[in-house]
C-alpha positions as semicolon CSV with decimal commas, in nm:
position;residue;x (nm);y (nm);z (nm)
1;X;-0,309;0,036;-2,322
2;X;-0,159;-0,288;-2,455
3;X;0,086;-0,306;-2,163
4;X;-0,200;-0,252;-1,915
5;X;-0,406;-0,528;-2,079
6;X;-0,108;-0,766;-2,074
7;X;-0,043;-0,680;-1,709
8;X;-0,406;-0,754;-1,622
9;X;-0,392;-1,082;-1,818
10;X;-0,093;-1,207;-1,619
11;X;-0,249;-1,083;-1,295
12;X;-0,551;-1,303;-1,356
13;X;-0,328;-1,604;-1,428
14;X;-0,108;-1,554;-1,121
15;X;-0,368;-1,387;-0,900
16;X;-0,357;-1,647;-0,623
17;X;0,023;-1,646;-0,622
18;X;0,024;-1,265;-0,594
19;X;-0,211;-1,288;-0,296
20;X;-0,024;-1,551;-0,094
21;X;0,214;-1,323;0,096
22;X;-0,040;-1,040;0,154
23;X;-0,301;-1,295;0,271
24;X;-0,048;-1,438;0,518
25;X;0,039;-1,091;0,647
26;X;-0,331;-1,009;0,698
27;X;-0,434;-1,349;0,836
28;X;-0,433;-1,230;1,199
29;X;-0,662;-0,938;1,115
30;X;-0,887;-1,134;0,883
31;X;-0,946;-1,421;1,127
32;X;-0,947;-1,211;1,443
33;X;-1,325;-1,197;1,484
34;X;-1,630;-1,344;1,314
35;X;-1,618;-1,487;0,964
36;X;-1,586;-1,218;0,697
37;X;-1,734;-1,305;0,357
38;X;-1,484;-1,251;0,076
39;X;-1,619;-1,204;-0,279
40;X;-1,493;-1,093;-0,618
41;X;-1,605;-0,741;-0,525
42;X;-1,381;-0,732;-0,216
43;X;-1,052;-0,546;-0,211
44;X;-0,759;-0,774;-0,289
45;X;-0,539;-0,883;-0,001
46;X;-0,247;-0,710;-0,171
47;X;-0,421;-0,373;-0,176
48;X;-0,540;-0,419;0,183
49;X;-0,185;-0,504;0,293
50;X;-0,046;-0,194;0,120
51;X;-0,298;0,021;0,306
52;X;-0,249;-0,142;0,646
53;X;0,127;-0,103;0,601
54;X;0,078;0,266;0,525
55;X;-0,144;0,314;0,831
56;X;0,121;0,169;1,062
57;X;0,446;0,279;0,898
58;X;0,334;0,635;0,824
59;X;0,121;0,680;1,137
60;X;-0,207;0,761;0,963
61;X;-0,460;0,935;1,188
62;X;-0,763;1,014;0,972
63;X;-0,900;0,781;0,703
64;X;-1,172;0,865;0,451
65;X;-1,316;0,563;0,278
66;X;-1,549;0,571;-0,022
67;X;-1,731;0,236;-0,014
68;X;-1,778;0,046;0,313
69;X;-1,701;-0,323;0,353
70;X;-1,429;-0,568;0,453
71;X;-1,171;-0,290;0,439
72;X;-1,366;-0,096;0,704
73;X;-1,357;-0,394;0,939
74;X;-0,992;-0,480;0,871
75;X;-0,885;-0,121;0,940
76;X;-1,093;-0,106;1,258
77;X;-0,944;-0,434;1,381
78;X;-0,595;-0,299;1,309
79;X;-0,669;0,016;1,509
80;X;-0,780;-0,194;1,805
81;X;-0,496;-0,449;1,778
82;X;-0,223;-0,185;1,764
83;X;-0,397;0,055;2,002
84;X;-0,397;0,338;1,746
85;X;-0,566;0,676;1,772
86;X;-0,675;0,657;1,408
87;X;-1,035;0,735;1,311
88;X;-1,229;0,627;1,001
89;X;-1,508;0,798;0,812
90;X;-1,676;0,559;0,570
91;X;-1,921;0,672;0,301
92;X;-2,166;0,437;0,131
93;X;-2,483;0,472;-0,075
94;X;-2,660;0,172;0,079
95;X;-2,820;0,214;0,421
96;X;-2,879;-0,162;0,437
97;X;-2,513;-0,239;0,371
98;X;-2,400;0,011;0,633
99;X;-2,618;-0,164;0,891
100;X;-2,454;-0,499;0,811
101;X;-2,102;-0,357;0,847
102;X;-2,202;-0,167;1,162
103;X;-2,332;-0,486;1,324
104;X;-2,008;-0,672;1,252
105;X;-1,812;-0,387;1,411
106;X;-2,046;-0,366;1,711
107;X;-2,023;-0,740;1,773
108;X;-1,646;-0,695;1,812
109;X;-1,667;-0,377;2,018
110;X;-1,488;-0,163;1,758
111;X;-1,777;0,048;1,628
112;X;-1,642;0,360;1,801
113;X;-1,351;0,403;1,557
114;X;-1,576;0,431;1,250
115;X;-1,824;0,705;1,158
116;X;-2,057;0,611;0,874
117;X;-2,209;0,854;0,628
118;X;-2,510;0,730;0,435
119;X;-2,507;0,929;0,111
120;X;-2,742;0,805;-0,161
121;X;-2,616;0,853;-0,515
122;X;-2,779;1,099;-0,752
123;X;-2,724;1,159;-1,122
124;X;-2,439;1,403;-1,170
125;X;-2,520;1,735;-1,333
126;X;-2,152;1,789;-1,416
127;X;-2,043;1,454;-1,556
128;X;-2,203;1,208;-1,795
129;X;-2,241;0,844;-1,684
130;X;-2,190;0,938;-1,321
131;X;-2,412;0,878;-1,019
132;X;-2,234;1,055;-0,736
133;X;-2,271;1,066;-0,360
134;X;-2,510;1,343;-0,258
135;X;-2,277;1,642;-0,220
136;X;-2,503;1,822;0,028
137;X;-2,484;1,528;0,268
138;X;-2,113;1,459;0,226
139;X;-1,995;1,821;0,254
140;X;-2,209;1,877;0,564
141;X;-2,078;1,564;0,737
142;X;-1,710;1,611;0,646
143;X;-1,693;1,983;0,717
144;X;-1,329;2,092;0,731
145;X;-1,192;1,758;0,861
146;X;-0,849;1,681;0,719
147;X;-0,756;1,332;0,599
148;X;-0,415;1,173;0,554
149;X;-0,544;0,856;0,387
150;X;-0,815;0,825;0,122
151;X;-0,946;0,497;-0,020
152;X;-1,163;0,515;-0,330
153;X;-1,364;0,196;-0,379
154;X;-1,715;0,338;-0,416
155;X;-1,979;0,415;-0,522
156;X;-2,085;0,129;-0,750
157;X;-1,936;0,199;-1,092
158;X;-1,911;-0,131;-1,278
159;X;-2,191;-0,065;-1,530
160;X;-2,142;0,151;-1,841
161;X;-2,416;0,387;-1,721
162;X;-2,222;0,458;-1,399
163;X;-1,862;0,414;-1,509
164;X;-1,747;0,769;-1,416
165;X;-1,920;0,777;-1,077
166;X;-1,598;0,750;-0,876
167;X;-1,437;1,040;-1,060
168;X;-1,702;1,258;-0,895
169;X;-1,547;1,178;-0,555
170;X;-1,263;1,423;-0,610
171;X;-1,473;1,725;-0,516
172;X;-1,565;1,560;-0,186
173;X;-1,208;1,552;-0,054
174;X;-0,984;1,778;-0,265
175;X;-1,005;2,056;-0,002
176;X;-0,985;1,816;0,294
177;X;-0,640;1,671;0,234
178;X;-0,375;1,688;0,504
179;X;-0,033;1,833;0,419
180;X;0,092;1,473;0,385
181;X;-0,144;1,210;0,245
182;X;-0,189;0,889;0,050
183;X;-0,476;0,823;-0,190
184;X;-0,549;0,464;-0,292
185;X;-0,764;0,397;-0,601
186;X;-0,904;0,051;-0,672
187;X;-1,020;-0,092;-1,009
188;X;-0,780;0,122;-1,213
189;X;-0,803;-0,127;-1,499
190;X;-1,149;0,016;-1,578
191;X;-1,225;0,316;-1,801
192;X;-1,388;0,527;-1,530
193;X;-1,114;0,472;-1,274
194;X;-0,844;0,546;-1,533
195;X;-1,018;0,878;-1,591
196;X;-1,027;0,934;-1,214
197;X;-0,649;0,873;-1,194
198;X;-0,593;1,112;-1,483
199;X;-0,793;1,386;-1,309
200;X;-0,615;1,330;-0,976
201;X;-0,278;1,350;-1,150
202;X;-0,380;1,683;-1,301
203;X;-0,534;1,836;-0,989
204;X;-0,268;1,717;-0,744
205;X;0,029;1,757;-0,979
206;X;0,147;1,416;-0,862
207;X;0,253;1,104;-1,048
208;X;0,045;0,794;-0,969
209;X;0,220;0,491;-0,828
210;X;0,111;0,166;-0,992
211;X;0,089;-0,091;-0,712
212;X;-0,065;-0,365;-0,925
213;X;-0,265;-0,414;-1,243
214;X;-0,585;-0,294;-1,078
215;X;-0,486;-0,032;-0,821
216;X;-0,273;0,278;-0,785
217;X;-0,179;0,533;-0,521
218;X;-0,082;0,899;-0,494
219;X;0,153;1,016;-0,220
220;X;0,228;1,368;-0,098
221;X;0,487;1,448;0,169
222;X;0,767;1,245;0,325
223;X;0,658;0,881;0,347
224;X;0,828;0,556;0,434
225;X;0,781;0,273;0,187
226;X;0,458;0,077;0,239
227;X;0,453;-0,130;-0,081
228;X;0,421;-0,509;-0,086
């Protein structure tokens, strides 16, 4: 715990330095179309660069994203730029937010690579302090689709009343994983996400890979190195 806190402390001090190389790598994708607003809730450039590396290097075909946003657009731009056959399914609890992201994609002619699932969150009956995506909606939309890349950055889980919400995502994809896959988890400095990592480690029997102070990954199968 002390080491994690110290790591996070230094990350905050040197955050801009840590982002310089990843931001440079992603500059072509980030500035390819219309202006993309970047806030303190956005995925870091370093995490985005790790994921885009994985998509290209390990030939990812099917992405499942919990939490739509800049990442959705960056991945879609990458698919277009590199002429990939990759498809994205993006789940979000806000219909209004989905419409904003959809419009940005449509304006660039890349809306066809992303399928959105609007799944409002409901109070979990299985986990305290968790408001999870509606399982009936998610399971119906996903069916038996297999995914080789999962990104967990939703639903909203920053408040104490919702801190374990993302741990509820496991049941949505645990039976939809390809034989080889990568799972990226953001905000792993927080209590709820640390619990999520602990549960994934137990269920997958895999050791998490600490990519930075605030995000980790799990990898199954033969993979080439994607780390920044």
